[in-house]
């Protein structure tokens, strides 16, 4: 093989090996994006969906790499993807909501409460739970408006709806009405959990189908159901799967694929045979005729879905996982709720259905937070620009659906009612602190005699007048960002 | 934990393939290679019953080939706080095991605020908080 370069160059040792071409740290199938930077958007949209999400994860890593060239290209590409999805990366500072408030937003969304550990409950609540009451308390003695933390909870319609049951649970347990003044959010959760739980890990204090999440999905189907159906059909998904999902979302407000029952939409010879075997009159039915939705629902509700399960030509069951797995995304950051009012976090006009991979690998990829202290935090987040976007299952324009969910009488009525119940967490906390001092003083003698040792430590020494110290020692599970 | 596992029996959920010892060893090795730690004993006990589960926007990871539930993939791909192994998530929160503090933590998916913390022997509370939505 002829050596490279002239003899002279070789003599002076200036011919070196041709520099190796720098390859981007991505799988080879994505090299082209870094070699040729023109027409990125078009080429990106031509990728398979999984590849798009994968490429984004590489771009995200590269955008903060030390290699300036790749970092710049990647950042520019990410910006182009944001343009495709009509999103904007935003940075700023904000005042975080309290952990209690965060928990309430979750409970409101799912309509459920999980079991509390005993050590999560306040000492006073536990004391009042075990206290033998000398007089019988009446239902009307339980004034929830006297409870600072109930007022925090009652900002949500879900909790206002169960207020009578909460009162009844307190009455049945004959808890001293003074306890209401010093009950924390966790204490109420314990009470509600016990009042509503069956033998489950979580109690649905609102019927699952009536939870904010499920109602949102049902409303989505009401407003955008036809477009959603067409969108999935256009994606080439088996019509039987699409119909089953739409039906489930419409009826139950659930898009859980793992419990989705995909049935035939038209009678097949096998279905007719099975129905006949099960005792149904199939005399007037023929293969190819549509199965009425009511009949499908009837069979599914009665556990007879096996008779009409959708099958492929080889007899195997149709796979529902060709459908997009949808998750509910809070289009408006939950952490900003305080800027408006807490209950608004779960309003249907702030929720968006997003395909799971995209939700995880795109919308939440850019979240970050640098805490300065408990009151001031810096954040970054990917915001959805179009407030009417209600669904996104891909990166192209056609993969999104829009709807105006706030323009209804029910929505306006609920928003007005929520505004009336709006309270400031800090103010409620201060009220709670004052109540603790009052209750500690009122029951001081009793606590000295019967109270737990931990509580005794916190009692004021006679004449000390150091009330602030008491609260500091006693207060728990109530601080902003404190557990 | 028993109570949580029993509650899963009544639900229609997707679960990963049955856990075999080799998969568990591989997962543990890879987690350590990623400068993380071994899975807590209580979580391994859960994996022996359910090697990863998913339903209705909630996930608990396992040593499984399912892309949504693969604990290694997810710990590589998703954001997580320092010294924490990602174990699952739902629409609001992420479940992690903080191996420095030896605690399960339910943290806000967006800003990583700790919503709840549980000791190793309270794994049932932690798992149900994420999964029983």
Coordinates of C-alpha atoms in Angstrom, one line a residue:
Chain A
X1 CA 0.0 0.0 0.0
X2 CA 1.3 3.4 -1.0
X3 CA 2.2 5.5 2.0
X4 CA 0.3 8.7 2.5
X5 CA 1.7 12.2 1.6
X6 CA 4.9 13.2 -0.2
X7 CA 8.3 12.0 0.8
X8 CA 9.1 15.5 2.0
X9 CA 6.1 15.7 4.2
X10 CA 6.9 12.3 5.6
X11 CA 10.4 13.3 6.3
X12 CA 9.3 16.2 8.3
X13 CA 6.7 14.1 9.9
X14 CA 3.8 16.4 9.2
X15 CA 1.6 13.8 7.6
X16 CA -0.4 12.3 10.4
X17 CA -3.3 10.0 10.3
X18 CA -6.4 11.6 8.9
X19 CA -8.3 12.9 12.0
X20 CA -11.1 10.5 12.9
X21 CA -14.5 12.0 12.3
X22 CA -16.2 12.9 15.6
X23 CA -19.4 10.9 16.0
X24 CA -22.2 12.2 18.1
X25 CA -22.9 10.0 21.2
X26 CA -26.2 8.7 19.9
X27 CA -27.1 5.5 18.2
X28 CA -26.1 5.4 14.5
X29 CA -29.6 5.7 13.2
X30 CA -29.6 9.3 14.5
X31 CA -26.2 10.3 13.1
X32 CA -27.9 11.9 10.1
X33 CA -29.6 14.5 12.3
X34 CA -26.2 15.8 13.3
X35 CA -24.5 15.6 9.9
X36 CA -27.4 17.4 8.1
X37 CA -29.2 20.0 10.0
X38 CA -31.7 21.1 7.4
X39 CA -35.3 20.1 7.5
X40 CA -35.1 18.8 11.0
X41 CA -38.8 19.0 11.8
X42 CA -39.9 17.1 8.7
X43 CA -37.3 14.3 9.3
X44 CA -38.2 14.2 13.0
X45 CA -41.9 13.7 12.1
X46 CA -41.0 10.9 9.8
X47 CA -39.5 8.9 12.6
X48 CA -41.6 6.2 14.4
X49 CA -43.2 7.5 17.6
X50 CA -40.9 5.5 19.9
X51 CA -37.9 6.8 18.0
X52 CA -39.1 10.4 18.4
X53 CA -39.3 10.0 22.2
X54 CA -35.9 8.3 22.3
X55 CA -34.3 11.0 20.2
X56 CA -35.6 13.6 22.5
X57 CA -34.0 11.9 25.5
X58 CA -30.6 12.0 23.6
X59 CA -31.0 15.6 22.6
X60 CA -31.9 16.5 26.1
X61 CA -28.7 14.9 27.5
X62 CA -26.6 16.4 24.7
X63 CA -28.0 19.9 25.2
X64 CA -26.3 20.1 28.6
X65 CA -23.1 18.3 27.5
X66 CA -19.7 19.9 27.5
X67 CA -19.4 19.5 23.8
X68 CA -20.5 22.9 22.7
X69 CA -21.2 22.0 19.1
X70 CA -23.5 19.1 20.0
X71 CA -25.1 21.1 22.8
X72 CA -26.0 23.9 20.5
X73 CA -27.4 21.7 17.8
X74 CA -29.4 19.7 20.4
X75 CA -30.8 22.8 22.0
X76 CA -31.9 24.2 18.7
X77 CA -33.6 20.9 17.8
X78 CA -35.4 20.7 21.1
X79 CA -36.7 24.2 20.5
X80 CA -38.0 23.0 17.1
X81 CA -39.8 20.1 18.8
X82 CA -41.4 22.6 21.2
X83 CA -42.6 24.5 18.2
X84 CA -44.2 21.3 16.8
X85 CA -46.0 20.7 20.1
X86 CA -46.8 24.4 20.6
X87 CA -45.0 24.4 23.9
X88 CA -42.6 26.8 25.6
X89 CA -39.9 26.2 28.1
X90 CA -40.3 28.5 31.0
X91 CA -38.1 29.4 33.9
X92 CA -38.9 31.6 36.9
X93 CA -39.4 31.8 40.6
X94 CA -42.5 30.9 42.6
X95 CA -43.8 30.4 46.1
X96 CA -44.4 26.7 46.6
X97 CA -47.7 25.4 48.0
X98 CA -47.6 23.5 51.3
X99 CA -47.2 19.7 51.4
X100 CA -50.7 19.5 52.9
X101 CA -52.1 21.5 50.0
X102 CA -50.3 19.2 47.5
X103 CA -51.8 16.2 49.2
X104 CA -55.3 17.7 49.0
X105 CA -54.9 18.4 45.3
X106 CA -54.1 14.6 44.8
X107 CA -57.0 13.5 46.9
X108 CA -59.4 15.8 45.1
X109 CA -58.2 14.5 41.7
X110 CA -58.6 10.8 42.5
X111 CA -61.3 11.1 45.1
X112 CA -59.4 8.8 47.4
X113 CA -57.4 8.8 50.6
X114 CA -54.7 6.4 51.6
X115 CA -54.3 4.9 55.1
X116 CA -52.4 7.1 57.6
X117 CA -49.8 5.7 60.0
X118 CA -50.5 6.4 63.6
X119 CA -47.4 8.6 63.9
X120 CA -48.7 10.9 61.2
X121 CA -51.6 11.9 63.4
X122 CA -51.4 14.8 65.8
X123 CA -51.1 14.1 69.5
X124 CA -54.2 16.1 70.4
X125 CA -56.3 14.2 67.9
X126 CA -55.1 10.9 69.2
X127 CA -55.8 12.1 72.8
X128 CA -59.3 13.1 71.9
X129 CA -59.9 9.9 70.1
X130 CA -59.2 7.9 73.2
X131 CA -60.8 10.3 75.7
X132 CA -63.9 9.2 77.5
X133 CA -66.5 11.9 77.0
X134 CA -68.6 12.8 80.0
X135 CA -71.5 14.1 78.1
X136 CA -73.2 13.0 74.9
X137 CA -72.4 15.3 72.0
X138 CA -75.0 16.2 69.5
X139 CA -74.5 16.3 65.8
X140 CA -75.0 20.0 65.7
X141 CA -72.1 20.5 68.2
X142 CA -69.7 19.7 65.3
X143 CA -69.1 22.9 63.6
X144 CA -66.6 22.3 60.8
X145 CA -66.3 26.0 60.2
X146 CA -64.5 26.2 63.5
X147 CA -61.7 24.0 62.2
X148 CA -58.9 25.8 60.4
X149 CA -57.7 22.8 58.5
X150 CA -61.1 21.7 57.5
X151 CA -61.4 25.2 55.9
X152 CA -58.3 24.4 53.9
X153 CA -59.8 21.1 52.8
X154 CA -63.2 22.6 52.1
X155 CA -61.7 24.7 49.3
X156 CA -62.3 21.6 47.2
X157 CA -65.8 20.6 46.1
X158 CA -64.9 17.0 46.7
X159 CA -64.5 17.6 50.4
X160 CA -67.5 20.0 50.7
X161 CA -69.6 17.2 49.3
X162 CA -68.7 14.8 52.1
X163 CA -68.9 17.4 54.9
X164 CA -72.2 15.9 56.3
X165 CA -70.5 12.4 56.4
X166 CA -67.4 13.8 58.1
X167 CA -69.7 15.4 60.8
X168 CA -71.5 12.1 61.2
X169 CA -68.3 10.2 61.6
X170 CA -67.2 12.6 64.3
X171 CA -70.6 12.3 66.0
X172 CA -70.6 8.5 65.8
X173 CA -67.1 8.4 67.3
X174 CA -68.3 10.9 70.0
X175 CA -65.1 12.8 69.6
X176 CA -65.0 16.0 71.6
X177 CA -66.1 18.9 69.4
X178 CA -63.1 20.9 70.6
X179 CA -60.9 18.5 68.6
X180 CA -62.1 20.1 65.4
X181 CA -60.1 23.2 66.2
X182 CA -56.9 21.3 66.4
X183 CA -57.3 18.6 63.8
X184 CA -54.7 18.6 61.1
X185 CA -55.2 17.5 57.5
X186 CA -53.7 14.1 58.3
X187 CA -56.2 13.8 61.2
X188 CA -59.1 14.4 58.9
X189 CA -57.7 11.9 56.4
X190 CA -57.6 9.3 59.1
X191 CA -61.2 10.0 60.0
X192 CA -62.3 10.0 56.3
X193 CA -60.3 6.9 55.6
X194 CA -62.0 5.0 58.4
X195 CA -65.4 6.3 57.5
X196 CA -65.2 5.3 53.9
X197 CA -62.8 2.4 53.6
X198 CA -63.8 -1.1 53.0
X199 CA -61.0 -3.5 53.4
X200 CA -58.8 -1.7 51.0
X201 CA -55.5 0.3 51.1
X202 CA -57.3 3.4 49.8
X203 CA -60.7 4.7 50.5
X204 CA -62.6 6.3 47.7
X205 CA -64.6 9.0 49.5
X206 CA -65.9 10.0 46.1
X207 CA -67.1 7.2 43.9
X208 CA -64.3 6.5 41.5
X209 CA -66.4 7.3 38.5
X210 CA -67.2 10.7 40.0
X211 CA -63.7 11.7 40.8
X212 CA -62.2 14.8 39.1
X213 CA -60.1 12.6 36.9
X214 CA -62.9 10.4 35.7
X215 CA -65.3 13.2 35.2
X216 CA -62.7 15.0 33.1
X217 CA -62.3 11.9 30.8
X218 CA -66.1 11.7 30.5
X219 CA -66.3 15.3 29.6
X220 CA -63.5 14.9 27.1
X221 CA -65.5 12.2 25.4
X222 CA -68.6 14.3 25.4
X223 CA -66.9 17.2 23.8
X224 CA -64.2 15.6 21.7
X225 CA -65.3 11.9 21.4
X226 CA -66.0 11.9 17.7
X227 CA -62.7 13.5 16.8
X228 CA -60.9 11.2 19.2
X229 CA -62.5 8.2 17.5
X230 CA -61.5 9.4 14.0
X231 CA -58.0 10.2 15.2
X232 CA -57.4 6.7 16.4
X233 CA -58.9 5.1 13.3
X234 CA -56.7 7.3 11.1
X235 CA -53.7 6.0 13.0
X236 CA -54.6 2.5 11.7
X237 CA -55.7 1.1 15.0
X238 CA -58.2 -1.8 15.0
X239 CA -61.7 -0.3 15.0
X240 CA -62.8 -2.8 17.7
X241 CA -60.1 -1.6 20.0
X242 CA -61.0 2.0 19.3
X243 CA -64.7 1.4 20.0
X244 CA -64.0 -0.4 23.2
X245 CA -61.7 2.4 24.5
X246 CA -64.2 5.1 23.5
X247 CA -67.0 3.2 25.2
X248 CA -65.1 2.7 28.4
X249 CA -64.0 6.4 28.5
X250 CA -67.6 7.5 27.9
X251 CA -69.2 5.2 30.4
X252 CA -66.6 5.0 33.2
X253 CA -64.3 7.9 32.6
X254 CA -61.4 5.5 32.5
X255 CA -58.8 4.9 29.8
X256 CA -57.0 2.1 31.6
X257 CA -55.9 -0.3 28.9
X258 CA -55.1 -3.1 31.3
X259 CA -58.7 -3.7 32.2
X260 CA -60.0 -2.9 28.7
X261 CA -62.4 -5.5 27.3
X262 CA -62.2 -5.5 23.5
X263 CA -65.3 -7.0 22.0
X264 CA -66.5 -7.7 18.4
X265 CA -68.5 -4.8 17.0
X266 CA -70.2 -7.1 14.4
X267 CA -71.6 -10.6 14.8
X268 CA -69.2 -13.3 13.6
X269 CA -70.1 -17.0 13.1
X270 CA -68.1 -17.8 16.3
X271 CA -70.0 -15.1 18.3
X272 CA -73.4 -16.3 17.0
X273 CA -72.4 -19.9 17.9
X274 CA -71.3 -18.9 21.4
X275 CA -74.4 -16.8 22.0
X276 CA -76.7 -19.6 21.0
X277 CA -74.8 -22.0 23.2
X278 CA -75.3 -19.6 26.1
X279 CA -79.1 -19.5 25.5
X280 CA -79.5 -16.3 23.5
X281 CA -82.0 -16.2 20.7
X282 CA -79.9 -15.7 17.6
X283 CA -82.6 -16.7 15.1
X284 CA -82.8 -13.4 13.3
X285 CA -79.1 -12.5 13.6
X286 CA -76.6 -13.0 10.8
X287 CA -72.8 -12.7 10.7
X288 CA -71.8 -9.2 9.7
X289 CA -74.7 -7.4 11.4
X290 CA -73.6 -4.8 13.9
X291 CA -73.8 -5.7 17.6
X292 CA -75.9 -3.0 19.4
X293 CA -73.8 -1.1 22.0
X294 CA -76.5 -1.7 24.6
X295 CA -76.1 -5.4 24.2
X296 CA -72.3 -5.3 24.4
X297 CA -72.6 -3.2 27.6
X298 CA -75.2 -5.7 29.0
X299 CA -72.9 -8.7 28.4
X300 CA -69.9 -6.9 29.8
X301 CA -71.8 -5.7 32.9
X302 CA -73.0 -9.2 33.5
X303 CA -69.6 -10.8 33.2
X304 CA -70.5 -12.5 29.9
X305 CA -68.0 -10.6 27.7
X306 CA -66.3 -13.9 26.8
X307 CA -69.1 -14.6 24.4
X308 CA -68.2 -11.6 22.2
X309 CA -64.5 -11.0 22.8
X310 CA -62.8 -9.7 19.6
X311 CA -60.5 -12.2 17.9
X312 CA -58.0 -12.2 15.1
X313 CA -58.3 -14.5 12.2
X314 CA -56.2 -17.2 13.9
X315 CA -58.6 -17.1 16.9
X316 CA -56.2 -15.2 19.2
X317 CA -57.6 -12.3 21.2
X318 CA -57.1 -8.8 19.8
X319 CA -54.3 -6.9 21.5
X320 CA -55.5 -3.7 23.1
X321 CA -52.0 -2.4 23.5
X322 CA -52.0 -1.0 20.0
X323 CA -54.0 1.9 21.5
X324 CA -52.2 4.8 23.1
X325 CA -51.8 4.6 26.8
X326 CA -53.3 7.9 28.1
X327 CA -52.4 9.7 31.3
X328 CA -53.8 12.9 32.8
X329 CA -51.3 15.8 32.7
X330 CA -51.8 19.0 34.6
X331 CA -51.2 21.6 31.9
X332 CA -51.0 24.2 34.5
X333 CA -48.3 23.5 37.1
X334 CA -49.8 22.3 40.4
X335 CA -47.1 24.1 42.3
X336 CA -48.5 27.4 41.0
X337 CA -51.9 26.8 42.3
X338 CA -51.5 29.2 45.1
X339 CA -51.1 32.0 42.7
X340 CA -54.7 31.5 41.7
X341 CA -56.7 29.3 44.1
X342 CA -56.0 25.8 45.1
X343 CA -59.1 24.1 43.8
X344 CA -58.4 25.4 40.3
X345 CA -55.5 23.0 39.9
X346 CA -57.8 20.1 39.0
X347 CA -60.3 22.1 36.8
X348 CA -61.0 20.3 33.6
X349 CA -59.7 23.2 31.6
X350 CA -56.3 22.6 33.1
X351 CA -56.1 18.9 32.4
X352 CA -54.7 17.3 29.3
X353 CA -54.7 13.6 28.2
X354 CA -51.2 12.8 27.0
X355 CA -49.8 9.5 25.7
X356 CA -47.7 7.9 28.5
X357 CA -44.3 7.9 26.8
X358 CA -44.7 11.5 25.7
X359 CA -45.9 12.5 29.2
X360 CA -42.9 10.9 30.8
X361 CA -40.3 11.4 28.1
X362 CA -41.2 14.9 26.9
X363 CA -43.6 16.9 29.1
X364 CA -41.9 16.0 32.3
X365 CA -38.4 15.8 31.0
X366 CA -37.7 19.5 31.3
X367 CA -39.0 19.9 34.9
X368 CA -36.3 21.1 37.2
X369 CA -36.2 23.0 40.4
X370 CA -33.5 24.8 42.4
X371 CA -34.7 25.5 45.9
X372 CA -33.4 28.6 47.4
X373 CA -35.3 28.3 50.6
X374 CA -38.8 27.2 51.6
X375 CA -40.4 30.3 50.4
X376 CA -38.7 31.1 47.1
X377 CA -37.9 28.5 44.5
X378 CA -36.6 28.7 41.0
X379 CA -38.1 26.3 38.5
X380 CA -38.2 25.3 34.8
X381 CA -41.1 23.7 33.1
X382 CA -42.5 22.9 29.7
X383 CA -45.7 24.8 29.3
X384 CA -48.5 24.1 26.8
X385 CA -49.2 27.3 25.0
X386 CA -52.7 26.6 23.8
X387 CA -54.9 26.4 26.9
X388 CA -57.6 24.6 24.9
X389 CA -55.5 21.6 24.1
X390 CA -57.2 18.6 25.7
X391 CA -55.3 15.7 24.1
X392 CA -51.9 15.0 22.5
X393 CA -50.8 11.5 21.4
X394 CA -47.9 12.5 19.1
X395 CA -45.8 15.4 17.8
X396 CA -47.6 16.5 14.7
X397 CA -50.5 19.0 14.5
X398 CA -53.0 16.2 13.8
X399 CA -52.1 14.4 17.0
X400 CA -53.7 17.0 19.2
X401 CA -57.4 17.8 20.0
X402 CA -58.8 20.9 21.5
X403 CA -61.9 21.8 23.5
X404 CA -63.2 24.7 25.6
X405 CA -64.2 23.0 28.9
X406 CA -64.6 26.2 30.9
X407 CA -67.5 27.6 28.9
X408 CA -70.3 25.7 30.7
X409 CA -72.8 26.7 33.3
X410 CA -71.7 23.9 35.6
X411 CA -68.1 25.0 35.4
X412 CA -68.9 28.6 36.1
X413 CA -71.0 27.6 39.1
X414 CA -68.4 25.4 40.5
X415 CA -65.7 28.1 40.1
X416 CA -67.8 30.7 41.8
X417 CA -68.5 28.3 44.7
X418 CA -64.8 27.5 45.0
X419 CA -63.8 31.1 45.1
X420 CA -66.2 31.7 48.0
X421 CA -64.4 29.0 50.0
X422 CA -60.9 30.2 49.2
X423 CA -58.7 30.5 52.3
X424 CA -55.0 31.3 52.9
X425 CA -53.1 28.4 54.2
X426 CA -50.8 30.6 56.4
X427 CA -53.8 32.3 58.0
X428 CA -55.4 28.9 58.8
X429 CA -52.1 27.7 60.2
X430 CA -51.9 30.7 62.5
X431 CA -55.5 30.1 63.6
X432 CA -54.6 26.5 64.3
X433 CA -51.6 27.5 66.4
X434 CA -53.8 29.8 68.5
X435 CA -56.3 27.0 68.9
X436 CA -53.6 24.7 70.1
X437 CA -52.6 27.1 72.9
X438 CA -56.3 27.5 73.9
X439 CA -56.9 23.8 74.0
X440 CA -53.7 23.1 75.8
X441 CA -54.7 25.6 78.4
X442 CA -58.3 24.5 78.6
X443 CA -57.4 20.8 79.1
X444 CA -54.1 21.5 80.9
X445 CA -55.1 19.8 84.2
X446 CA -56.4 16.8 82.3
X447 CA -53.3 16.4 80.3
X448 CA -51.2 16.6 83.4
X449 CA -53.2 13.7 84.9
X450 CA -53.8 11.5 81.9
X451 CA -52.1 12.9 78.8
X452 CA -49.2 11.1 77.1
X453 CA -45.8 11.9 78.4
X454 CA -44.9 13.7 75.1
X455 CA -47.7 16.1 75.6
X456 CA -46.8 16.8 79.2
X457 CA -43.5 18.0 78.1
X458 CA -45.2 20.7 76.1
X459 CA -47.5 21.9 78.7
X460 CA -46.9 25.5 80.0
X461 CA -45.3 25.7 83.4
X462 CA -47.6 27.7 85.6
X463 CA -46.9 31.3 85.2
X464 CA -44.2 30.8 82.5
X465 CA -46.3 32.6 79.9
X466 CA -44.2 31.1 77.2
X467 CA -47.0 30.2 74.8
X468 CA -44.9 30.5 71.6
X469 CA -42.6 27.8 72.9
X470 CA -45.5 25.5 73.4
X471 CA -46.7 25.8 69.9
X472 CA -43.2 25.4 68.5
X473 CA -42.8 22.2 70.5
X474 CA -46.3 21.0 69.9
X475 CA -46.9 21.9 66.3
X476 CA -46.4 19.1 63.8
X477 CA -47.5 18.1 60.4
X478 CA -48.7 21.5 59.6
X479 CA -45.9 23.7 58.4
X480 CA -45.5 24.8 54.9
X481 CA -43.2 22.3 53.2
X482 CA -42.9 20.5 56.5
X483 CA -44.1 17.0 57.3
Chain B
X1 CA -47.2 -5.2 52.5
X2 CA -49.5 -8.2 52.6
X3 CA -52.6 -5.9 52.6
X4 CA -51.4 -4.1 49.5
X5 CA -50.6 -7.3 47.7
X6 CA -54.0 -8.7 48.6
X7 CA -55.6 -5.5 47.2
X8 CA -53.9 -6.1 43.9
X9 CA -55.5 -9.5 43.5
X10 CA -58.9 -8.0 43.1
X11 CA -57.7 -5.4 40.4
X12 CA -57.3 -5.8 36.7
X13 CA -53.7 -4.8 36.2
X14 CA -50.9 -5.6 33.9
X15 CA -48.0 -7.3 35.5
X16 CA -44.5 -8.2 34.3
X17 CA -43.4 -11.8 33.7
X18 CA -42.7 -13.9 36.8
X19 CA -39.4 -12.9 38.5
X20 CA -36.6 -15.3 38.1
X21 CA -33.5 -15.1 40.3
X22 CA -31.2 -14.3 37.3
X23 CA -33.2 -11.2 36.4
X24 CA -33.1 -10.0 39.9
X25 CA -29.4 -10.5 40.2
X26 CA -28.8 -8.7 36.9
X27 CA -31.1 -5.8 38.0
X28 CA -29.2 -5.4 41.3
X29 CA -25.8 -5.5 39.5
X30 CA -26.9 -2.9 37.0
X31 CA -28.3 -0.6 39.7
X32 CA -25.0 -0.8 41.5
X33 CA -23.1 -0.1 38.3
X34 CA -25.2 3.0 37.9
X35 CA -23.8 4.2 41.3
X36 CA -27.1 3.4 42.9
X37 CA -27.7 0.6 45.5
X38 CA -29.4 -2.7 45.9
X39 CA -33.1 -2.8 46.0
X40 CA -34.5 -2.9 49.5
X41 CA -35.5 -6.2 50.8
X42 CA -39.2 -5.3 51.2
X43 CA -39.4 -4.3 47.5
X44 CA -37.7 -7.5 46.4
X45 CA -40.4 -9.3 48.4
X46 CA -43.0 -7.4 46.4
X47 CA -41.3 -8.3 43.2
X48 CA -41.5 -12.0 44.0
X49 CA -45.3 -11.6 44.0
X50 CA -45.6 -9.0 41.3
X51 CA -42.6 -8.3 39.1
X52 CA -43.8 -4.8 38.1
X53 CA -47.4 -3.6 37.7
X54 CA -49.2 -0.9 35.8
X55 CA -52.7 0.3 35.7
X56 CA -54.5 3.6 35.0
X57 CA -51.5 5.8 34.9
X58 CA -49.7 4.2 37.9
X59 CA -46.6 2.1 37.6
X60 CA -44.4 0.1 40.0
X61 CA -41.2 -1.1 38.3
X62 CA -39.7 -4.6 38.2
X63 CA -36.9 -6.7 36.7
X64 CA -38.9 -7.2 33.6
X65 CA -38.6 -6.8 29.9
X66 CA -41.7 -4.7 29.6
X67 CA -40.6 -1.2 28.5
X68 CA -43.0 0.6 30.8
X69 CA -41.9 -1.3 33.8
X70 CA -38.2 -2.0 33.4
X71 CA -36.5 -0.6 36.5
X72 CA -33.2 -0.2 34.8
X73 CA -34.5 1.7 31.8
X74 CA -36.6 3.9 34.0
X75 CA -33.7 4.7 36.3
X76 CA -31.7 5.7 33.2
X77 CA -34.4 7.7 31.5
X78 CA -36.3 9.5 34.2
X79 CA -35.2 12.3 36.4
X80 CA -34.6 11.3 40.0
X81 CA -33.2 12.9 43.1
X82 CA -29.7 12.0 44.3
X83 CA -29.1 8.8 46.2
X84 CA -32.5 7.5 45.1
X85 CA -33.7 4.5 43.1
X86 CA -36.8 5.1 41.1
X87 CA -39.4 2.4 41.9
X88 CA -42.6 3.8 40.3
X89 CA -44.8 6.7 39.6
X90 CA -48.3 8.0 39.0
X91 CA -49.6 11.1 37.4
X92 CA -48.5 13.3 40.3
X93 CA -45.8 11.6 42.2
X94 CA -42.7 9.4 42.0
X95 CA -41.9 6.6 44.4
X96 CA -38.2 6.3 45.2
X97 CA -36.0 4.4 47.7
X98 CA -33.5 6.8 49.3
X99 CA -30.7 4.4 50.0
X100 CA -28.7 6.9 52.1
X101 CA -31.7 7.5 54.4
X102 CA -33.0 3.9 54.0
X103 CA -36.5 5.3 53.4
X104 CA -39.1 5.0 50.8
X105 CA -40.1 8.5 49.7
X106 CA -43.1 9.7 47.7
X107 CA -42.0 12.8 45.9
X108 CA -43.7 15.3 43.7
X109 CA -42.9 14.4 40.1
X110 CA -42.3 18.0 39.2
X111 CA -40.4 19.7 42.0
X112 CA -39.2 16.7 44.0
X113 CA -40.8 17.9 47.2
X114 CA -41.1 15.0 49.6
X115 CA -44.8 14.3 50.1
X116 CA -44.4 11.3 52.4
X117 CA -41.6 9.2 53.8
X118 CA -41.8 5.6 55.0
X119 CA -39.5 3.2 56.7
X120 CA -38.5 0.0 55.0
X121 CA -41.0 -2.0 57.0
X122 CA -43.7 0.4 55.9
X123 CA -43.3 -0.4 52.2
X124 CA -47.0 -1.3 51.9
X125 CA -48.0 2.3 52.7
X126 CA -45.6 3.7 50.2
X127 CA -46.5 1.3 47.4
X128 CA -50.2 1.8 47.9
X129 CA -49.9 5.5 48.0
X130 CA -48.5 5.4 44.4
X131 CA -50.4 2.6 43.0
X132 CA -53.9 2.7 44.5
X133 CA -55.1 5.7 42.7

